[in-house]
CSV table of C-alpha atoms in Angstrom, one decimal:
chain,number,residue,atom,x,y,z
A,1154,MET,CA,-47.0,107.1,44.2
A,1155,ALA,CA,-46.7,103.6,45.2
A,1156,ASP,CA,-43.5,101.6,45.1
A,1157,THR,CA,-45.3,98.4,45.1
A,1158,LEU,CA,-49.0,97.1,44.6
A,1159,HIS,CA,-50.7,94.9,47.4
A,1160,LEU,CA,-52.7,92.6,45.3
A,1161,SER,CA,-54.9,91.2,48.1
A,1162,ALA,CA,-55.5,94.5,49.5
A,1163,ASP,CA,-58.9,96.0,49.1
A,1164,PRO,CA,-59.7,96.3,45.4
A,1165,VAL,CA,-60.3,100.2,45.9
A,1166,GLU,CA,-57.0,101.0,47.7
A,1167,LEU,CA,-55.4,99.0,44.7
A,1168,THR,CA,-57.3,101.1,42.3
A,1169,ILE,CA,-56.1,104.3,44.1
A,1170,ALA,CA,-52.5,103.1,43.9
A,1171,LEU,CA,-52.9,102.5,40.0
A,1172,VAL,CA,-54.5,106.0,39.3
A,1173,ASP,CA,-51.7,107.7,40.9
A,1174,VAL,CA,-49.2,106.2,38.7
A,1175,PRO,CA,-49.2,108.2,35.5
A,1176,SER,CA,-49.3,105.8,32.5
A,1177,VAL,CA,-50.1,108.3,29.6
A,1178,SER,CA,-50.1,106.1,26.2
A,1179,GLY,CA,-46.3,105.5,25.3
A,1180,ASP,CA,-45.4,106.1,29.0
A,1181,GLU,CA,-46.5,103.2,30.7
A,1182,ALA,CA,-43.0,101.8,31.6
A,1183,ARG,CA,-43.4,102.6,35.6
A,1184,LEU,CA,-46.9,101.3,35.9
A,1185,ALA,CA,-45.7,98.2,34.0
A,1186,ASP,CA,-42.8,97.4,36.3
A,1187,LEU,CA,-45.3,97.6,39.4
A,1188,VAL,CA,-47.5,95.3,38.0
A,1189,GLU,CA,-45.2,92.5,36.7
A,1190,HIS,CA,-43.5,92.8,40.3
A,1191,ALA,CA,-46.7,92.0,42.1
A,1192,LEU,CA,-47.6,89.3,39.7
A,1193,ARG,CA,-44.4,87.7,40.1
A,1194,GLU,CA,-45.0,87.6,43.7
A,1195,GLN,CA,-47.5,85.1,43.2
A,1196,THR,CA,-45.5,82.2,42.5
A,1197,ARG,CA,-48.3,79.8,41.4
A,1198,LEU,CA,-48.5,82.2,38.3
A,1199,GLU,CA,-46.3,81.7,35.4
A,1200,VAL,CA,-45.6,85.5,34.3
A,1201,VAL,CA,-44.1,87.1,30.7
A,1202,ARG,CA,-43.1,90.3,29.7
A,1203,SER,CA,-43.8,92.1,26.3
A,1204,GLY,CA,-42.5,95.5,26.2
A,1205,ASN,CA,-45.0,97.1,28.3
A,1206,ALA,CA,-47.4,94.4,28.3
A,1207,VAL,CA,-47.6,92.1,31.3
A,1208,LEU,CA,-48.9,88.6,31.0
A,1209,ALA,CA,-49.9,86.0,34.1
A,1210,ARG,CA,-51.9,82.7,33.7
A,1211,THR,CA,-52.3,79.7,35.8
A,1212,ASN,CA,-51.6,76.4,34.7
A,1213,LEU,CA,-53.9,73.9,36.7
A,1214,GLY,CA,-54.9,71.5,33.9
A,1215,ARG,CA,-58.7,72.8,33.7
A,1216,PRO,CA,-60.5,72.0,30.8
A,1217,SER,CA,-61.3,75.7,29.9
A,1218,ARG,CA,-59.7,78.6,30.1
A,1219,VAL,CA,-60.8,82.5,30.6
A,1220,VAL,CA,-58.9,85.2,29.4
A,1221,PHE,CA,-59.1,88.7,31.3
A,1222,ALA,CA,-57.8,91.9,29.2
A,1223,GLY,CA,-56.9,95.4,30.4
A,1224,HIS,CA,-54.9,98.2,29.3
A,1225,LEU,CA,-52.4,100.2,31.3
A,1226,ASP,CA,-52.6,103.4,29.6
A,1227,THR,CA,-54.7,106.5,29.7
A,1228,VAL,CA,-55.4,109.5,27.8
A,1229,PRO,CA,-53.2,112.3,28.4
A,1230,VAL,CA,-53.4,114.2,32.0
A,1231,ASN,CA,-56.4,117.1,32.1
A,1232,ASP,CA,-55.9,118.5,35.8
A,1233,ASN,CA,-57.3,115.4,36.9
A,1234,LEU,CA,-54.3,113.7,39.2
A,1235,PRO,CA,-53.5,112.5,41.7
A,1236,SER,CA,-56.6,110.8,42.6
A,1237,ARG,CA,-59.4,111.7,45.3
A,1238,LEU,CA,-62.0,109.6,47.2
A,1239,GLU,CA,-64.9,111.5,48.2
A,1240,ASP,CA,-68.0,110.1,49.6
A,1241,GLY,CA,-67.7,107.0,47.9
A,1242,VAL,CA,-66.3,108.0,44.2
A,1243,LEU,CA,-63.0,107.9,43.4
A,1244,HIS,CA,-62.2,110.6,41.1
A,1245,GLY,CA,-59.4,110.5,38.9
A,1246,LEU,CA,-57.6,109.8,35.3
A,1247,GLY,CA,-58.0,106.5,34.4
A,1248,SER,CA,-60.3,105.6,37.5
A,1249,VAL,CA,-62.7,104.5,35.1
A,1250,ASP,CA,-60.9,103.8,31.5
A,1251,MET,CA,-59.6,101.3,33.1
A,1252,LYS,CA,-57.5,101.2,36.3
A,1253,GLY,CA,-60.7,100.1,38.4
A,1254,GLY,CA,-61.0,97.3,35.8
A,1255,ASP,CA,-57.0,96.3,36.1
A,1256,ALA,CA,-57.3,96.5,39.9
A,1257,VAL,CA,-60.3,94.1,39.6
A,1258,MET,CA,-57.8,91.7,37.6
A,1259,LEU,CA,-55.0,91.8,39.5
A,1260,HIS,CA,-56.9,91.3,42.7
A,1261,LEU,CA,-58.5,88.1,41.3
A,1262,ALA,CA,-54.9,87.2,40.2
A,1263,ALA,CA,-53.9,87.2,44.0
A,1264,THR,CA,-56.9,85.6,45.7
A,1265,VAL,CA,-58.7,83.2,43.6
A,1266,THR,CA,-56.6,80.3,44.5
A,1267,ASP,CA,-58.7,77.4,42.9
A,1268,PRO,CA,-60.5,78.8,39.9
A,1269,ARG,CA,-62.8,76.0,38.0
A,1270,HIS,CA,-61.4,77.8,34.9
A,1271,ASP,CA,-57.5,78.1,34.2
A,1272,LEU,CA,-57.3,81.9,34.0
A,1273,THR,CA,-54.9,84.2,31.9
A,1274,PHE,CA,-54.5,87.8,32.7
A,1275,VAL,CA,-53.1,90.3,30.3
A,1276,PHE,CA,-52.1,94.0,31.3
A,1277,TYR,CA,-50.9,95.9,28.0
A,1278,ASP,CA,-50.0,99.1,26.7
A,1279,CYS,CA,-51.0,101.8,24.0
A,1280,GLU,CA,-54.9,101.2,23.7
A,1281,GLU,CA,-55.7,104.6,23.5
A,1282,VAL,CA,-53.9,105.4,20.7
A,1283,ASP,CA,-53.3,104.1,16.9
A,1284,ALA,CA,-54.4,100.5,16.6
A,1285,VAL,CA,-51.2,100.0,15.0
A,1286,ARG,CA,-49.5,100.6,18.4
A,1287,ASN,CA,-51.9,98.6,20.6
A,1288,GLY,CA,-50.0,96.3,22.7
A,1289,LEU,CA,-52.5,93.3,22.2
A,1290,GLY,CA,-51.2,93.3,18.7
A,1291,ARG,CA,-47.6,92.7,19.6
A,1292,VAL,CA,-48.9,90.0,22.1
A,1293,GLU,CA,-50.6,87.9,19.3
A,1294,ARG,CA,-48.0,88.2,16.9
A,1295,ASP,CA,-45.2,87.3,19.3
A,1296,LEU,CA,-47.0,85.6,22.1
A,1297,PRO,CA,-50.2,84.1,20.3
A,1298,GLU,CA,-50.7,81.1,22.7
A,1299,TRP,CA,-51.1,83.7,25.5
A,1300,LEU,CA,-54.4,84.9,24.3
A,1301,ALA,CA,-56.1,81.1,23.6
A,1302,GLY,CA,-58.9,80.4,25.6
A,1303,ASP,CA,-62.4,79.4,25.8
A,1304,LEU,CA,-63.9,83.0,26.5
A,1305,ALA,CA,-62.4,86.6,27.0
A,1306,ILE,CA,-63.4,89.2,29.1
A,1307,VAL,CA,-62.1,93.0,28.9
A,1308,CYS,CA,-62.3,94.6,32.0
A,1309,GLU,CA,-63.5,97.6,30.3
A,1310,PRO,CA,-66.1,100.1,32.0
A,1311,SER,CA,-69.6,98.6,31.6
A,1312,ASN,CA,-71.5,99.8,34.6
A,1313,GLY,CA,-70.9,96.5,36.2
A,1314,VAL,CA,-73.1,94.4,33.5
A,1315,VAL,CA,-72.3,92.4,30.8
A,1316,GLU,CA,-71.8,94.2,27.5
A,1317,ALA,CA,-71.9,91.3,24.9
A,1318,GLY,CA,-69.8,91.6,21.5
A,1319,CYS,CA,-69.2,95.3,20.0
A,1320,GLN,CA,-69.9,97.0,16.9
A,1321,GLY,CA,-67.7,97.5,14.0
A,1322,THR,CA,-66.3,100.9,12.9
A,1323,MET,CA,-65.4,102.3,9.5
A,1324,ARG,CA,-64.4,105.6,8.2
A,1325,ILE,CA,-64.5,106.6,4.8
A,1326,GLU,CA,-63.9,109.6,2.5
A,1327,VAL,CA,-66.3,110.8,0.2
A,1328,ARG,CA,-64.6,113.1,-2.5
A,1329,THR,CA,-65.9,115.7,-5.4
A,1330,LYS,CA,-64.0,117.6,-7.7
A,1331,GLY,CA,-64.9,120.8,-9.6
A,1332,ALA,CA,-63.4,123.7,-11.2
A,1333,ARG,CA,-61.6,126.7,-10.1
A,1334,ALA,CA,-63.0,129.9,-10.8
A,1335,HIS,CA,-63.1,133.6,-9.2
A,1336,THR,CA,-65.9,133.9,-6.9
A,1337,ALA,CA,-66.8,137.2,-9.0
A,1338,ARG,CA,-67.7,134.8,-12.0
A,1339,GLY,CA,-68.4,131.8,-10.2
A,1340,TRP,CA,-70.6,130.3,-12.6
A,1341,MET,CA,-67.9,130.0,-14.9
A,1342,GLY,CA,-66.2,127.1,-12.5
A,1343,GLU,CA,-67.9,124.2,-10.5
A,1344,ASN,CA,-67.9,124.2,-6.6
A,1345,ALA,CA,-66.9,121.3,-5.2
A,1346,ILE,CA,-68.1,122.0,-1.9
A,1347,HIS,CA,-71.5,122.5,-3.4
A,1348,ALA,CA,-71.5,119.3,-4.7
A,1349,LEU,CA,-71.4,117.8,-1.0
A,1350,GLY,CA,-74.7,119.1,-0.6
A,1351,GLU,CA,-76.4,115.9,-1.8
A,1352,ALA,CA,-74.1,113.4,0.3
A,1353,LEU,CA,-75.4,115.5,3.1
A,1354,ARG,CA,-78.8,115.3,2.7
A,1355,ARG,CA,-78.8,111.6,2.4
A,1356,LEU,CA,-76.9,111.3,5.9
A,1357,GLU,CA,-79.6,113.6,7.3
A,1358,ALA,CA,-82.0,111.2,6.3
A,1359,TYR,CA,-80.2,108.0,6.8
A,1360,GLU,CA,-82.4,105.6,9.1
A,1361,PRO,CA,-80.0,103.3,11.2
A,1362,ARG,CA,-80.8,99.6,11.4
A,1363,GLN,CA,-81.2,98.2,15.1
A,1364,PRO,CA,-80.6,94.9,14.7
A,1365,GLU,CA,-81.4,92.1,17.7
A,1366,ILE,CA,-78.6,89.3,18.1
A,1367,ASP,CA,-78.7,87.2,20.8
A,1368,GLY,CA,-81.3,89.1,22.8
A,1369,CYS,CA,-78.8,92.0,22.6
A,1370,ARG,CA,-80.1,95.4,20.8
A,1371,TYR,CA,-77.5,97.1,18.5
A,1372,HIS,CA,-77.8,100.6,17.1
A,1373,GLU,CA,-76.0,101.5,14.1
A,1374,GLY,CA,-74.8,105.2,13.1
A,1375,LEU,CA,-73.9,107.0,10.3
A,1376,GLN,CA,-72.5,110.5,11.0
A,1377,ALA,CA,-70.3,113.1,9.0
A,1378,VAL,CA,-67.2,113.7,11.2
A,1379,LYS,CA,-65.2,116.4,9.1
A,1380,VAL,CA,-65.6,118.4,6.1
A,1381,GLU,CA,-62.5,119.5,4.1
A,1382,GLY,CA,-62.3,122.2,1.2
A,1383,GLY,CA,-61.6,125.6,-0.1
A,1384,VAL,CA,-58.7,127.3,-1.6
A,1385,ALA,CA,-59.0,131.2,-0.7
A,1386,GLY,CA,-61.9,133.7,-0.2
A,1387,ASN,CA,-62.2,134.5,-3.7
A,1388,VAL,CA,-61.5,131.0,-5.3
A,1389,VAL,CA,-64.7,128.6,-6.2
A,1390,PRO,CA,-63.2,125.6,-5.0
A,1391,ASP,CA,-62.4,122.4,-7.2
A,1392,ALA,CA,-62.0,119.7,-4.6
A,1393,ALA,CA,-63.9,118.7,-1.3
A,1394,VAL,CA,-63.9,115.7,1.2
A,1395,LEU,CA,-66.2,114.4,3.5
A,1396,THR,CA,-65.3,112.4,6.3
A,1397,VAL,CA,-67.9,110.1,7.6
A,1398,ASN,CA,-67.7,107.7,10.2
A,1399,HIS,CA,-70.2,104.2,10.3
A,1400,ARG,CA,-70.9,102.1,13.4
A,1401,PHE,CA,-72.2,98.6,12.0
A,1402,ALA,CA,-73.5,95.8,14.0
A,1403,PRO,CA,-71.4,92.7,14.3
A,1404,ASP,CA,-74.0,90.6,11.9
A,1405,ARG,CA,-72.2,92.7,9.2
A,1406,SER,CA,-68.9,92.2,7.9
A,1407,PRO,CA,-66.5,95.2,6.9
A,1408,GLU,CA,-66.9,94.0,3.6
A,1409,GLN,CA,-70.9,94.3,3.8
A,1410,ALA,CA,-70.5,97.3,5.5
A,1411,GLU,CA,-68.6,99.0,2.7
A,1412,ARG,CA,-71.1,97.7,0.2
A,1413,HIS,CA,-73.7,99.2,2.1
A,1414,LEU,CA,-72.0,102.7,2.5
A,1415,ARG,CA,-71.3,102.6,-1.4
A,1416,GLU,CA,-74.6,101.8,-1.8
A,1417,VAL,CA,-75.6,104.9,0.2
A,1418,PHE,CA,-73.2,107.4,-1.2
A,1419,ASP,CA,-74.0,106.1,-4.8
A,1420,GLY,CA,-72.5,108.4,-7.6
A,1421,TYR,CA,-69.7,109.8,-5.3
A,1422,ASP,CA,-66.1,108.6,-5.2
A,1423,VAL,CA,-65.6,106.7,-2.0
A,1424,THR,CA,-62.4,105.6,0.0
A,1425,VAL,CA,-62.2,103.4,2.8
A,1426,THR,CA,-59.5,105.0,5.0
A,1427,ASP,CA,-59.8,103.3,8.4
A,1428,VAL,CA,-62.0,99.9,9.5
A,1429,SER,CA,-62.0,97.4,12.7
A,1430,PRO,CA,-64.7,94.8,12.6
A,1431,GLY,CA,-67.1,94.0,15.1
A,1432,ALA,CA,-67.6,91.1,17.8
A,1433,LEU,CA,-70.7,88.9,17.6
A,1434,PRO,CA,-72.3,88.3,21.2
A,1435,GLY,CA,-71.3,84.9,21.9
A,1436,LEU,CA,-73.8,84.7,24.6
A,1437,GLY,CA,-74.7,80.9,23.5
A,1438,ALA,CA,-71.4,79.7,24.5
A,1439,PRO,CA,-71.4,77.6,28.1
A,1440,VAL,CA,-68.9,79.6,30.0
A,1441,THR,CA,-70.2,83.0,28.7
A,1442,ARG,CA,-73.8,81.9,29.9
A,1443,GLU,CA,-72.0,81.1,33.5
A,1444,LEU,CA,-70.7,84.6,33.5
A,1445,VAL,CA,-74.2,86.2,32.8
A,1446,GLU,CA,-75.6,84.0,35.4
A,1447,ALA,CA,-73.3,84.9,37.9
A,1448,ALA,CA,-73.8,88.8,37.1
A,1449,GLY,CA,-77.3,88.5,36.9
A,1450,GLY,CA,-79.7,91.2,35.2
A,1451,GLU,CA,-79.8,91.0,31.3
A,1452,PRO,CA,-76.7,91.4,29.0
A,1453,VAL,CA,-77.1,94.3,27.0
A,1454,ALA,CA,-75.1,95.4,23.6
A,1455,LYS,CA,-71.9,97.1,23.4
A,1456,LEU,CA,-72.2,100.1,21.0
A,1457,GLY,CA,-69.1,101.1,20.7
A,1458,TRP,CA,-65.6,99.3,19.6
A,1459,THR,CA,-63.5,97.5,22.3
A,1460,ASP,CA,-60.9,95.2,22.0
A,1461,VAL,CA,-63.3,92.4,22.7
A,1462,ALA,CA,-63.2,92.5,18.6
A,1463,ARG,CA,-59.8,91.4,18.4
A,1464,PHE,CA,-60.4,88.3,20.6
A,1465,ALA,CA,-63.5,87.5,18.6
A,1466,ALA,CA,-61.6,87.4,15.4
A,1467,LEU,CA,-59.3,84.6,17.1
A,1468,GLY,CA,-62.4,82.2,17.6
A,1469,MET,CA,-63.4,82.8,20.8
A,1470,PRO,CA,-66.8,84.4,22.6
A,1471,ALA,CA,-65.4,87.8,24.2
A,1472,VAL,CA,-67.3,90.4,26.3
A,1473,ASN,CA,-67.1,93.8,28.2
A,1474,PHE,CA,-67.6,93.5,32.0
A,1475,GLY,CA,-66.2,96.0,34.3
A,1476,PRO,CA,-66.6,98.9,37.1
A,1477,GLY,CA,-67.7,102.4,35.9
A,1478,ASP,CA,-69.6,104.6,33.6
A,1479,PRO,CA,-68.1,104.4,30.2
A,1480,THR,CA,-69.8,107.8,29.4
A,1481,LEU,CA,-66.9,109.3,31.9
A,1482,ALA,CA,-63.7,107.8,30.0
A,1483,HIS,CA,-61.9,110.3,28.7
A,1484,THR,CA,-63.2,113.6,30.6
A,1485,ARG,CA,-62.0,115.8,33.1
A,1486,GLN,CA,-64.2,114.5,35.6
A,1487,GLU,CA,-63.8,110.6,35.2
A,1488,ASN,CA,-64.7,109.1,38.3
A,1489,VAL,CA,-66.1,105.3,39.6
A,1490,GLN,CA,-68.3,104.2,42.4
A,1491,VAL,CA,-66.0,102.3,44.7
A,1492,ASN,CA,-69.2,99.7,45.5
A,1493,GLU,CA,-68.6,98.9,41.6
A,1494,VAL,CA,-65.5,98.1,42.0
A,1495,ARG,CA,-66.2,95.9,44.6
A,1496,ARG,CA,-69.1,94.5,43.1
A,1497,CYS,CA,-67.4,93.7,39.8
A,1498,VAL,CA,-64.7,91.6,41.8
A,1499,GLU,CA,-67.4,89.1,43.7
A,1500,VAL,CA,-69.4,88.7,40.5
A,1501,LEU,CA,-66.2,87.5,38.9
A,1502,ARG,CA,-65.3,85.3,41.8
A,1503,ARG,CA,-68.5,84.0,42.0
A,1504,PHE,CA,-68.2,83.2,38.2
A,1505,LEU,CA,-64.8,81.4,39.1
A,1506,GLY,CA,-66.0,79.2,41.6
């Protein structure tokens, strides 16, 4: 485990050093200490600490500011530490989600000395757990000026392409009521689980929207994720709950998404239990166009939810751009191509001028 981080070194070596410091959500202090110490060595940066979040920024008087954000925490260890490097592929917990992106940010913080934009770097804690614990929320409450800018780049894994905005997510509970009876005389009761049948048929027949926004094709979804009910093996159940997750495109507000779900499940008792709004792509903003040009290729829609939504809620365009395949996140075989880490550094260096 590293005692210090060498930010100007090869970003792949920096990624290895970050991966080999365990930082499961709630246990980021050691890694935050290393990041803080390394950033404070960059004398041109202003650095502050908020819990286990570390923030650094330039104050060069540029007319615009770009905010980079990356979380330091990982999901629990799954026999995938320490890291190992084989044939140009770095394996290990957090290599994709998202210490490769953190390494890119740290390397830029140390080596881009004359950027066209002022820069802010936000390394935060507890992204992988309940939203109420997310370190960005604490920073927004305590240090809101540190999140202000003209563009936010969240360095979550995106296969090294610009993923614009993100979809919103909502969970609802569809509840049914019945009447208990002995199963030997089931006709004397009313089966609440059976009453969910029509709701499940509606889900099976559901056709999700695929709207195009700023040239990016989003794909909504509506999926049953949990069913609860039952009293005993010989009792007709009098209550049942179907939990449904809805992923909605960012052209819909949470209120519009809720109205839509109430229409889909008309006649049922529907309760919203969790919601996070999406983020529009924001590709029309001049600074966002600069990033897209530097990255090359066509930007694509972010179908999952990320913290770009938090920045969008602050009134600024936000995108995802980082090394690694997001489908490998949270898996035991998590790994990142080292060339992709280096390419992301070069793209962002070109963007920053």
